[in-house]
Amino acid sequence: MSGQSYDVIVVGAGPAGSHVAYELASLGHDVAVFEEKRASGLNACCTGIISTECFHSMGLGTDVVLSELDSAKFFSPSGRCLKLQTEKVQAYVVNRPLLDEELVSRAQSKGAQYFFSCPVIDVIPAKDSMRVEILRSEDKEIFSGRVVVLANGFRPGLPQKLGMGKIRSFLVGAQAEVEAKSVDGFEVYFGQKIAPGAFAWIVPTSTDKAYIGLLATSQARLYLREFLNSLSRQGRITGGELEIGHKAIPLGTLARSYGNRVLVVGDAAGQVKPTTGGGIYYGL
C-alpha cells in the first residue's frame, strides 16, 4: 500500500479525527486515517463526561452510556461540601472505547479507510501534496495526501515542525477505574495538597464502580495514589493494585490551527474546555 495517494490523510482515530474523516468521506473525498494503537479507544485516559447537548448532537445510542449525572458535590480544601442537584440529567458518562468504535464505524460506512498499528513519524510538505511517513511492522512507508489533518492528541512535535507553533503549558491527568461504595453522583475535590493547580474527581460508572482521577501541574500519578489511599482509608474504595492511565492536557491553543495543506484539530490544537480539560465536544 506504500505510495498510495488520498485526498485527505487524518492522523489519529480519536473522536475528533474520526468525526473529520466521517464528514469529509460523506462529501465524497478519499480519506485515510492512520492510528498508532491497534484498535480505536484503547487505553483512553478519559472520564467520558459529555453534556446532554453533546450526546444528542452526536446521535449516540444509549449503549455507550455508563451512567447519568444529575448532581455534583464540590469539596473545598478544608472539606466543606457544596451540593448541586437538578431535576434533569445534565451529563452522561460514556464508554470511550465504544464511543470511538461507533465514530470509526460511521466514518468507515462512508468509505474512510483505517490503518491501525501505524504510527505517523513524519509529515513532509511537497510541491502539491503532503507526504506522510508511517511505521508499520518496523518498516517505514510513505503515503501522500492533498491535505493532512493532525488529530493525534497533544503532541507538540508535528504541529511545531509544520509552522503551527507550540503549546508550552499543560497539566497532567491521571485516572483509574476502581470498585467504589456510596458514590451516587459526580464529586470534585479542590486543594493544593490533593491536586496542585487543578482538581480531583470521582465519577460513578456503575452501581459499584467509579473513575477516580485528577489533574495536576506535575506528578499526577503520585498525587492520585495518595488520593486513592485516602479514599481507601475512609472505606470508600476497595481492590488491590490499580492500572493508572495518564495523559497531558494542553493549556492554551496553537498560534495557528491551519497552514498550507494542513489542519490541526482537537487536543493537538489545544481545543479543550479551559475549566475542566475535557476535549470531546470542543474537538467535534
XYZ file of C-alpha atoms in Angstrom:
284
model
C 0.000 0.000 0.000
C 3.009 2.293 0.391
C 2.960 5.164 -2.071
C -0.833 5.378 -2.296
C -2.384 8.839 -2.523
C -5.514 10.186 -0.848
C -7.447 13.424 -0.813
C -7.082 13.654 2.947
C -4.906 11.837 5.471
C -6.077 12.055 9.078
C -3.546 11.357 11.821
C -5.330 9.889 14.843
C -8.540 7.868 15.241
C -9.946 9.556 18.338
C -13.325 11.335 18.326
C -12.032 14.463 16.542
C -10.128 12.504 13.896
C -12.961 10.104 13.156
C -15.503 12.923 13.019
C -13.356 14.766 10.456
C -12.972 11.519 8.487
C -16.734 10.961 8.531
C -17.588 14.493 7.386
C -15.044 14.505 4.549
C -15.812 10.971 3.373
C -19.518 11.887 3.370
C -18.664 14.647 0.872
C -17.048 12.123 -1.429
C -13.397 12.677 -0.531
C -10.944 9.780 -0.430
C -9.889 9.633 3.230
C -7.314 7.543 5.086
C -6.901 7.502 8.876
C -3.640 6.363 10.491
C -3.700 5.365 14.158
C -0.771 4.148 16.251
C -2.912 1.933 18.513
C -4.041 -1.494 17.353
C -7.725 -0.577 17.816
C -9.800 2.526 18.491
C -10.357 3.677 22.069
C -7.615 1.579 23.673
C -6.071 2.980 26.865
C -8.022 6.210 26.556
C -7.354 8.179 29.738
C -10.698 9.971 29.606
C -13.518 10.370 32.105
C -16.012 10.437 29.234
C -18.305 13.106 30.678
C -20.249 14.876 27.947
C -23.229 17.188 28.215
C -26.670 16.069 27.144
C -26.421 18.598 24.307
C -23.223 16.978 23.045
C -24.677 13.478 23.414
C -27.811 14.241 21.408
C -25.950 16.250 18.759
C -23.826 13.177 18.044
C -26.868 10.957 17.641
C -25.486 8.353 20.024
C -27.381 5.349 21.317
C -27.766 4.540 24.998
C -25.467 1.531 24.631
C -22.442 3.837 25.003
C -23.727 5.348 28.296
C -22.175 4.126 31.535
C -24.107 6.445 33.857
C -26.211 9.598 34.012
C -25.317 12.629 36.127
C -27.867 14.944 37.720
C -25.931 16.044 40.793
C -22.474 17.178 41.807
C -20.634 17.681 45.085
C -17.791 20.195 45.321
C -15.350 19.812 48.230
C -13.195 22.741 49.352
C -9.620 22.239 50.641
C -10.996 22.372 54.201
C -13.510 19.612 53.434
C -16.673 21.696 53.252
C -19.152 20.457 50.649
C -21.452 22.265 48.255
C -24.015 20.010 46.549
C -25.911 20.850 43.388
C -28.924 18.775 42.383
C -31.112 19.136 39.303
C -34.326 17.505 38.189
C -32.993 16.628 34.754
C -29.927 14.723 33.648
C -27.155 17.236 32.936
C -24.472 14.946 31.544
C -23.656 11.401 30.544
C -20.591 9.325 31.285
C -19.852 7.471 28.060
C -17.762 4.393 27.429
C -14.823 5.836 25.473
C -13.861 2.624 23.639
C -17.469 2.156 22.489
C -17.743 5.831 21.537
C -14.578 5.642 19.469
C -15.713 2.401 17.813
C -19.044 3.988 16.887
C -17.365 7.023 15.306
C -14.893 4.810 13.413
C -17.746 2.667 12.119
C -19.610 5.748 10.887
C -16.573 7.021 9.005
C -15.916 3.597 7.501
C -19.527 3.366 6.352
C -18.839 6.453 4.213
C -15.687 4.960 2.727
C -12.920 6.185 5.022
C -10.036 3.693 5.268
C -8.433 2.997 8.650
C -4.886 1.770 9.259
C -4.259 0.693 12.855
C -0.859 -0.047 14.414
C 0.532 2.559 12.025
C 2.113 5.465 13.926
C 2.878 8.562 11.852
C 6.506 9.528 12.404
C 6.789 12.450 10.000
C 4.803 14.770 7.731
C 6.744 16.344 4.880
C 5.363 19.162 2.686
C 5.866 18.524 -1.030
C 5.159 20.705 -4.082
C 1.461 19.912 -4.432
C 0.841 17.385 -1.651
C 1.825 16.289 1.856
C 3.977 13.184 2.290
C 3.178 11.148 5.409
C 5.728 8.703 6.745
C 4.396 5.840 8.867
C 5.881 2.898 10.683
C 4.225 -0.461 10.034
C 5.738 -3.692 11.365
C 9.024 -1.838 11.846
C 9.075 -0.833 8.168
C 8.785 2.788 7.039
C 6.191 3.538 4.374
C 5.265 6.768 2.596
C 1.747 7.902 1.689
C 0.631 11.197 0.225
C -2.438 13.372 0.613
C -3.656 16.652 -0.777
C -4.339 17.651 2.823
C -3.265 16.330 6.232
C -5.365 16.675 9.385
C -3.489 16.286 12.679
C -5.846 14.846 15.297
C -3.368 12.779 17.289
C -3.677 14.417 20.694
C -1.367 16.796 22.492
C 1.989 16.099 20.857
C 3.903 19.277 20.043
C 6.369 17.798 17.542
C 4.470 17.722 14.249
C 2.498 20.976 14.662
C 5.691 22.833 15.558
C 7.577 21.369 12.619
C 4.790 22.422 10.251
C 4.793 26.032 11.484
C 1.734 25.941 13.736
C 3.626 26.977 16.848
C 3.896 25.145 20.162
C 1.712 24.947 23.252
C 4.162 25.144 26.138
C 1.839 24.949 29.150
C -0.039 21.842 30.134
C -1.493 19.846 33.014
C -1.043 16.136 33.547
C -4.088 13.954 34.112
C -4.116 10.550 35.822
C -7.102 8.241 36.305
C -8.053 4.730 37.394
C -11.310 2.756 37.486
C -11.967 1.328 40.928
C -14.549 -0.549 42.953
C -16.319 2.147 44.924
C -19.006 2.469 47.562
C -21.551 5.220 48.170
C -20.849 7.174 45.000
C -24.224 8.489 43.878
C -23.048 11.475 41.855
C -20.149 13.463 40.464
C -17.652 14.612 43.122
C -14.970 17.283 42.677
C -12.137 17.963 45.149
C -10.038 21.128 45.319
C -6.811 21.800 47.174
C -3.091 22.109 46.544
C -2.419 19.020 48.674
C -4.855 16.929 46.608
C -4.312 18.216 43.067
C -1.958 21.209 42.803
C -3.074 23.614 40.110
C -6.351 21.858 39.337
C -8.760 19.367 40.961
C -9.584 15.701 41.566
C -12.785 13.824 40.752
C -14.880 10.760 41.455
C -17.312 9.805 38.678
C -19.668 6.821 39.023
C -19.623 4.427 36.063
C -22.000 1.844 37.576
C -23.537 0.980 40.935
C -20.242 -0.321 42.309
C -17.514 1.239 40.160
C -16.166 4.726 39.536
C -13.473 6.662 37.718
C -11.160 8.411 40.154
C -8.648 10.845 38.773
C -7.088 14.262 38.951
C -5.264 16.960 37.042
C -2.051 18.426 38.405
C 0.830 20.591 37.298
C 3.199 17.633 37.792
C 3.495 14.197 39.435
C -0.146 13.397 38.751
C 0.336 9.663 39.333
C 1.862 10.279 42.762
C -0.937 12.629 43.821
C -3.553 10.193 42.526
C -2.088 7.320 44.532
C -2.205 9.498 47.654
C -5.826 10.435 46.895
C -6.727 6.775 46.351
C -5.032 5.789 49.611
C -7.046 8.439 51.437
C -10.303 7.141 49.956
C -9.292 3.567 50.813
C -8.670 4.515 54.443
C -12.165 6.027 54.501
C -13.568 2.714 53.258
C -14.944 4.306 50.074
C -12.982 2.179 47.628
C -11.745 -1.409 47.616
C -9.459 -3.518 45.450
C -5.749 -4.101 45.068
C -3.246 -2.858 42.513
C -4.843 -0.482 40.017
C -3.990 0.366 36.440
C -3.449 4.119 36.277
C -3.648 5.870 32.930
C -2.224 9.318 32.297
C -2.098 11.990 29.593
C -1.109 15.611 29.091
C -3.813 18.273 28.737
C -2.842 21.454 26.850
C -3.383 24.864 28.401
C -3.944 27.317 25.591
C -4.148 26.925 21.842
C -1.708 26.779 18.959
C -0.694 30.084 17.377
C -2.192 28.683 14.157
C -4.514 25.719 13.717
C -4.111 25.622 9.944
C -1.478 26.136 7.271
C -0.734 25.153 3.697
C -2.436 21.761 3.227
C -2.588 21.087 6.972
C -5.261 21.420 9.661
C -4.882 20.704 13.383
C -7.928 19.718 15.474
C -8.811 18.531 18.970
C -6.232 18.257 21.747
C -3.480 18.637 19.141
C -4.644 22.232 18.595
C -5.402 22.891 22.268
C -9.153 22.753 21.652
C -10.159 21.701 25.163
C -12.503 23.136 27.749
C -10.489 25.602 29.872
C -12.368 24.820 33.096
C -12.116 21.016 33.052
C -9.700 19.950 30.324
C -12.448 17.981 28.549
C -11.950 17.744 24.803
C -14.644 15.614 23.172
C -17.213 18.333 22.412
C -14.624 21.004 21.616
C -12.842 18.659 19.233
C -16.056 17.822 17.434
